[in-house]
Amino acid sequence: ALMSGPFAIGVDVGGTHAKLALVGMDGAVAAEQRIDSGAGATSASLLPAIVDAIDAIVAGAAASRYQVTALGLAVPGFVDPDRTRSVFSPNTPGLVGDELPTRLSRETGLPVTFDSDVNAAAFGEAAWGAGRGVPRFLAITLGTGVGGGFMVDGSLVRIAGGTIGDIGHLILDPEGRRCSAGCAGCAEALVGAEGLVEIARQAGAPAAVDRAALVIAAVSAGEAWAVRAAERVGRLVGILIASLMPILLPDRVAIVGGTTVMGSPFFGSVRATVDAIGGGPYVRDRAIVEGRYATVAGAVGAAALALQERRQAAGR
């Protein structure tokens, strides 16, 4: 049986990869693509690769008569109030401006719904995943950088930069290494991609382990040093979450992003840390869960935002 449309394509440009997902109205991911991005990426350099990846998804899907009606785009950092441009993005400075959403719309002929990657991740998990039906829902994103999006009663909370603010820069260790924006020992500096490699080294990783993906793979393989690193990362993420809970009082926290592939050593450590250091009234009965969409939460959420915008436009 063919899946019926409409469908949206979500594009999530991260600091290491851009991920694309073809998503149906029910939140099922029909197809995925991944292309390299990296810190040096610019809108101009990424655009052809993104358009090619969209063409590949659509071509693969056209045989099944998918109906792609909307395109969602998410990038790291802050967005302007009209959600037409990126205004601040320390990890991907080449994406600041409105060039990527504007040109993507022009090249594909589709309307583009634009937002911050952390908002997209929270929205996608709230629409179809771990945040469904949760009144106060916090999604923490762990990848190249660290961030989060916050939903209250089905709406994204926008306090700073069109987002809840850069919660990944809460300072966990003032003596610690600095992030790309200059914060000393913030969560992103300590457990973003570079911090993850550093933690792995301290845990006894071989010298050849020089990127986050290798650490994550070693955890899955059960390497002792990698499991130690996963537990240490979990402890730091637990400190971040336990520090945010009294401020935001989320009913549920979901964690998404590449780092979550570390699985149970990581999640077990996060929960144990929050239980150990968080104040009872703030952390009791507030579940910390794995997101449904793991590494594609941002792409799925970008698609969800695009579908919502199409529905609203149709309703007007």
Coordinates of C-alpha atoms in Angstrom, one line a residue:
A1 CA 0.0 0.0 0.0
L2 CA 1.3 3.5 -0.8
M3 CA 1.7 6.0 2.0
S4 CA -0.6 8.9 1.3
G5 CA 0.5 12.6 1.5
P6 CA 0.8 15.3 2.1
F7 CA 4.5 15.0 3.1
A8 CA 7.0 17.5 4.2
I9 CA 10.8 17.4 4.0
G10 CA 12.7 18.6 7.0
V11 CA 16.4 19.8 6.7
D12 CA 18.4 20.1 9.9
V13 CA 21.8 21.7 9.3
G14 CA 24.1 20.7 12.2
G15 CA 27.7 21.6 12.9
T16 CA 28.9 18.3 11.4
H17 CA 26.1 17.0 9.1
A18 CA 23.0 18.2 7.5
K19 CA 20.2 15.7 8.0
L20 CA 17.1 15.4 5.8
A21 CA 13.9 13.5 6.5
L22 CA 10.8 12.9 4.4
V23 CA 7.9 12.9 7.0
G24 CA 4.3 12.0 6.7
M25 CA 1.3 13.6 8.6
D26 CA 1.6 10.9 11.2
G27 CA 5.3 11.5 12.0
A28 CA 6.6 8.4 10.2
V29 CA 10.0 9.0 8.6
A30 CA 9.6 7.6 5.1
A31 CA 13.2 8.4 4.0
E32 CA 16.4 10.0 5.3
Q33 CA 19.5 11.6 3.7
R34 CA 22.7 12.9 5.3
I35 CA 25.3 15.2 3.9
D36 CA 28.5 16.7 5.4
S37 CA 28.3 20.3 6.7
G38 CA 31.0 21.3 9.2
A39 CA 32.0 24.6 10.9
G40 CA 33.3 26.1 7.6
A41 CA 30.0 25.6 5.8
T42 CA 28.3 28.6 4.1
S43 CA 24.9 28.9 2.7
A44 CA 26.4 29.0 -0.8
S45 CA 28.5 25.9 -0.3
L46 CA 25.7 23.9 1.3
L47 CA 22.8 24.9 -1.0
P48 CA 23.7 22.7 -4.0
A49 CA 24.2 19.6 -1.7
I50 CA 20.9 20.2 0.1
V51 CA 19.0 20.6 -3.2
D52 CA 20.6 17.4 -4.5
A53 CA 19.7 15.6 -1.4
I54 CA 16.1 16.9 -1.6
D55 CA 16.0 15.8 -5.3
A56 CA 17.2 12.3 -4.2
I57 CA 14.5 11.9 -1.6
V58 CA 11.8 13.2 -3.9
A59 CA 13.0 11.0 -6.8
G60 CA 13.1 7.9 -4.6
A61 CA 9.6 8.8 -3.3
A62 CA 8.0 9.9 -6.6
A63 CA 7.7 6.2 -7.6
S64 CA 5.3 6.0 -4.7
R65 CA 3.5 9.2 -5.6
Y66 CA 4.5 11.0 -2.5
Q67 CA 3.1 14.5 -2.3
V68 CA 5.6 16.9 -0.9
T69 CA 3.9 20.1 0.0
A70 CA 6.3 21.9 2.4
L71 CA 9.9 22.2 3.3
G72 CA 11.2 22.9 6.8
L73 CA 14.7 24.2 7.5
A74 CA 16.5 24.3 10.9
V75 CA 19.9 25.7 11.7
P76 CA 21.8 26.2 14.9
G77 CA 21.6 29.4 16.9
F78 CA 19.2 32.3 17.1
V79 CA 16.7 33.4 14.5
D80 CA 15.0 36.8 14.0
P81 CA 11.4 37.4 15.2
D82 CA 9.9 36.9 11.7
R83 CA 11.8 33.6 11.4
T84 CA 13.3 34.4 8.1
R85 CA 17.0 34.6 8.9
S86 CA 19.7 33.3 11.2
V87 CA 21.1 36.1 13.4
F88 CA 23.7 34.3 15.6
S89 CA 25.4 31.0 15.2
P90 CA 28.8 30.5 16.8
N91 CA 29.2 26.9 15.5
T92 CA 28.1 27.7 12.0
P93 CA 28.8 31.3 11.3
G94 CA 28.6 30.9 7.5
L95 CA 24.8 30.3 7.9
V96 CA 24.0 33.7 9.4
G97 CA 21.6 35.8 7.2
D98 CA 18.6 34.8 5.1
E99 CA 20.4 33.4 2.1
L100 CA 19.8 29.7 2.9
P101 CA 16.0 29.8 3.5
T102 CA 15.5 32.3 0.7
R103 CA 17.5 30.4 -1.9
L104 CA 16.3 27.0 -0.9
S105 CA 12.7 28.2 -1.5
R106 CA 13.7 29.6 -4.9
E107 CA 15.6 26.5 -6.0
T108 CA 12.9 24.0 -4.9
G109 CA 9.7 26.1 -5.6
L110 CA 8.4 25.1 -2.2
P111 CA 7.6 27.4 0.7
V112 CA 10.3 27.1 3.4
T113 CA 9.5 27.2 7.1
F114 CA 12.6 28.3 9.0
D115 CA 13.5 28.0 12.7
S116 CA 16.3 27.2 15.2
D117 CA 17.4 23.6 15.4
V118 CA 16.5 23.3 19.1
N119 CA 13.0 24.6 18.5
A120 CA 12.6 22.1 15.6
A121 CA 13.7 19.2 17.8
A122 CA 11.4 20.1 20.6
F123 CA 8.5 20.6 18.2
G124 CA 9.0 17.3 16.4
E125 CA 9.2 15.4 19.7
A126 CA 6.1 17.2 21.0
A127 CA 4.1 16.5 17.8
W128 CA 4.9 12.9 17.4
G129 CA 7.4 11.7 19.9
A130 CA 8.4 11.7 23.5
G131 CA 6.7 15.1 24.3
R132 CA 3.3 14.2 23.0
G133 CA 0.5 15.5 25.3
V134 CA 3.0 16.8 27.8
P135 CA 2.0 20.3 29.1
R136 CA 5.6 21.5 29.9
F137 CA 8.1 19.7 27.7
L138 CA 11.9 20.3 27.5
A139 CA 14.0 18.8 24.7
I140 CA 17.8 18.8 25.2
T141 CA 19.8 18.5 22.0
L142 CA 23.3 16.9 22.2
G143 CA 25.5 16.9 19.1
T144 CA 28.2 19.2 17.8
G145 CA 26.7 21.7 20.2
V146 CA 24.4 21.5 23.2
G147 CA 21.0 23.3 23.4
G148 CA 17.4 22.9 24.1
G149 CA 13.8 23.9 23.1
F150 CA 10.9 24.3 25.5
M151 CA 7.2 23.8 24.8
V152 CA 4.3 25.0 27.0
D153 CA 0.8 23.8 26.2
G154 CA 1.8 23.0 22.6
S155 CA 3.6 26.2 21.8
L156 CA 7.3 26.9 21.6
V157 CA 8.6 29.3 24.3
R158 CA 10.6 32.1 22.7
I159 CA 12.5 34.3 25.1
A160 CA 15.8 35.0 23.5
G161 CA 16.8 34.7 19.8
G162 CA 13.5 33.1 18.9
T163 CA 14.2 30.3 21.4
I164 CA 14.1 29.6 25.1
G165 CA 17.7 31.0 25.0
D166 CA 21.0 29.2 24.7
I167 CA 20.5 26.8 27.7
G168 CA 23.5 24.7 26.6
H169 CA 25.8 27.5 27.8
L170 CA 24.8 27.1 31.5
I171 CA 28.2 26.9 33.2
L172 CA 29.0 23.6 34.9
D173 CA 32.7 24.1 35.6
P174 CA 34.2 27.7 35.5
E175 CA 37.7 26.2 35.3
G176 CA 36.7 24.1 32.2
R177 CA 37.5 24.6 28.5
R178 CA 35.7 27.3 26.6
C179 CA 33.1 26.9 23.9
S180 CA 33.1 28.6 20.5
A181 CA 31.2 31.6 21.9
G182 CA 33.7 32.0 24.8
C183 CA 31.9 30.6 27.8
A184 CA 34.2 28.9 30.3
G185 CA 33.2 25.3 31.2
C186 CA 29.6 25.5 29.9
A187 CA 27.7 22.3 29.0
E188 CA 28.5 22.8 25.3
A189 CA 32.2 23.2 25.9
L190 CA 32.3 20.1 28.1
V191 CA 29.9 17.7 26.3
G192 CA 29.6 19.1 22.8
A193 CA 31.5 17.1 20.1
E194 CA 34.9 18.5 21.1
G195 CA 34.3 18.1 24.8
L196 CA 33.2 14.5 24.2
V197 CA 36.6 13.7 22.6
E198 CA 38.4 15.3 25.6
I199 CA 36.4 13.3 28.1
A200 CA 37.1 10.1 26.1
R201 CA 40.9 10.9 26.2
Q202 CA 40.7 11.4 30.0
A203 CA 38.8 8.0 30.2
G204 CA 41.7 6.3 28.4
A205 CA 40.7 6.4 24.7
P206 CA 43.3 5.4 22.2
A207 CA 45.0 8.4 20.4
A208 CA 43.3 7.6 17.2
V209 CA 39.9 8.5 18.7
D210 CA 39.7 12.1 17.5
R211 CA 36.0 12.6 16.8
A212 CA 32.8 12.2 18.6
A213 CA 31.4 9.5 16.2
L214 CA 34.3 7.2 17.2
V215 CA 33.6 7.7 20.9
I216 CA 29.9 6.9 20.4
A217 CA 30.6 3.8 18.3
A218 CA 33.0 2.5 21.0
V219 CA 30.3 2.9 23.6
S220 CA 27.9 0.8 21.5
A221 CA 30.8 -1.8 21.2
G222 CA 31.1 -1.9 25.0
E223 CA 34.7 -0.6 25.2
A224 CA 35.5 0.0 28.9
W225 CA 37.0 3.4 28.4
A226 CA 34.0 4.5 26.2
V227 CA 31.5 3.3 28.8
R228 CA 33.4 5.4 31.4
A229 CA 33.2 8.4 29.1
A230 CA 29.5 7.9 28.5
E231 CA 28.9 7.9 32.2
R232 CA 30.9 11.0 32.7
V233 CA 29.0 12.8 29.9
G234 CA 25.8 11.6 31.5
R235 CA 26.8 13.1 34.8
L236 CA 27.5 16.5 33.2
V237 CA 24.2 16.4 31.3
G238 CA 22.5 15.4 34.5
I239 CA 24.0 18.5 36.2
L240 CA 22.7 20.7 33.3
I241 CA 19.2 19.2 33.6
A242 CA 19.0 19.3 37.4
S243 CA 20.0 23.0 37.1
L244 CA 17.3 23.8 34.6
M245 CA 14.5 21.9 36.3
P246 CA 13.8 24.4 39.1
I247 CA 13.7 27.2 36.5
L248 CA 11.5 25.6 33.8
L249 CA 9.7 22.9 35.8
P250 CA 9.3 20.6 32.8
D251 CA 6.8 17.7 33.2
R252 CA 9.1 15.6 31.0
V253 CA 12.6 16.0 29.6
A254 CA 13.6 14.3 26.4
I255 CA 17.2 14.1 25.2
V256 CA 17.9 13.9 21.4
G257 CA 20.9 14.2 19.1
G258 CA 23.9 12.1 18.1
T259 CA 25.3 11.7 21.6
T260 CA 22.1 9.9 22.8
V261 CA 23.2 6.9 20.7
M262 CA 25.5 6.1 23.6
G263 CA 22.4 4.5 25.2
S264 CA 22.0 3.1 28.6
P265 CA 25.4 3.9 30.2
F266 CA 24.7 7.6 29.3
F267 CA 21.0 7.7 30.2
G268 CA 21.5 5.7 33.4
S269 CA 24.1 8.2 34.5
V270 CA 21.9 11.2 33.6
R271 CA 19.0 9.9 35.7
A272 CA 21.2 8.9 38.6
T273 CA 22.8 12.3 38.7
V274 CA 19.5 14.2 38.6
D275 CA 18.1 12.0 41.4
A276 CA 21.3 12.5 43.5
I277 CA 21.7 16.3 43.2
G278 CA 18.2 17.7 42.2
G279 CA 15.9 19.0 44.9
G280 CA 12.9 16.7 45.4
P281 CA 10.1 19.2 44.6
Y282 CA 11.8 20.1 41.3
V283 CA 12.9 16.7 40.0
R284 CA 10.4 14.2 41.5
D285 CA 8.0 12.6 39.0
R286 CA 9.6 14.5 36.0
A287 CA 10.7 11.7 33.7
I288 CA 13.9 12.0 31.7
V289 CA 13.5 10.0 28.5
E290 CA 15.2 9.2 25.2
G291 CA 13.6 11.1 22.3
R292 CA 11.8 9.0 19.7
Y293 CA 13.8 10.5 16.8
A294 CA 17.3 10.5 18.3
T295 CA 19.6 11.9 15.5
V296 CA 16.8 13.1 13.2
A297 CA 14.7 15.0 15.7
G298 CA 15.6 18.4 14.2
A299 CA 14.8 17.3 10.7
V300 CA 11.5 15.7 11.7
G301 CA 10.6 18.8 13.7
A302 CA 11.5 21.1 10.8
A303 CA 9.0 19.0 8.7
A304 CA 6.4 19.2 11.5
L305 CA 6.7 23.0 11.7
A306 CA 6.4 23.2 7.9
L307 CA 3.2 21.0 7.9
Q308 CA 1.7 23.1 10.7
E309 CA 2.4 26.3 8.7
R310 CA 0.8 24.8 5.6
R311 CA -2.3 23.8 7.7
Q312 CA -2.6 27.3 9.2
A313 CA -2.3 28.9 5.7
A314 CA -5.0 26.6 4.3
G315 CA -7.2 27.4 7.3
R316 CA -7.0 31.2 6.7

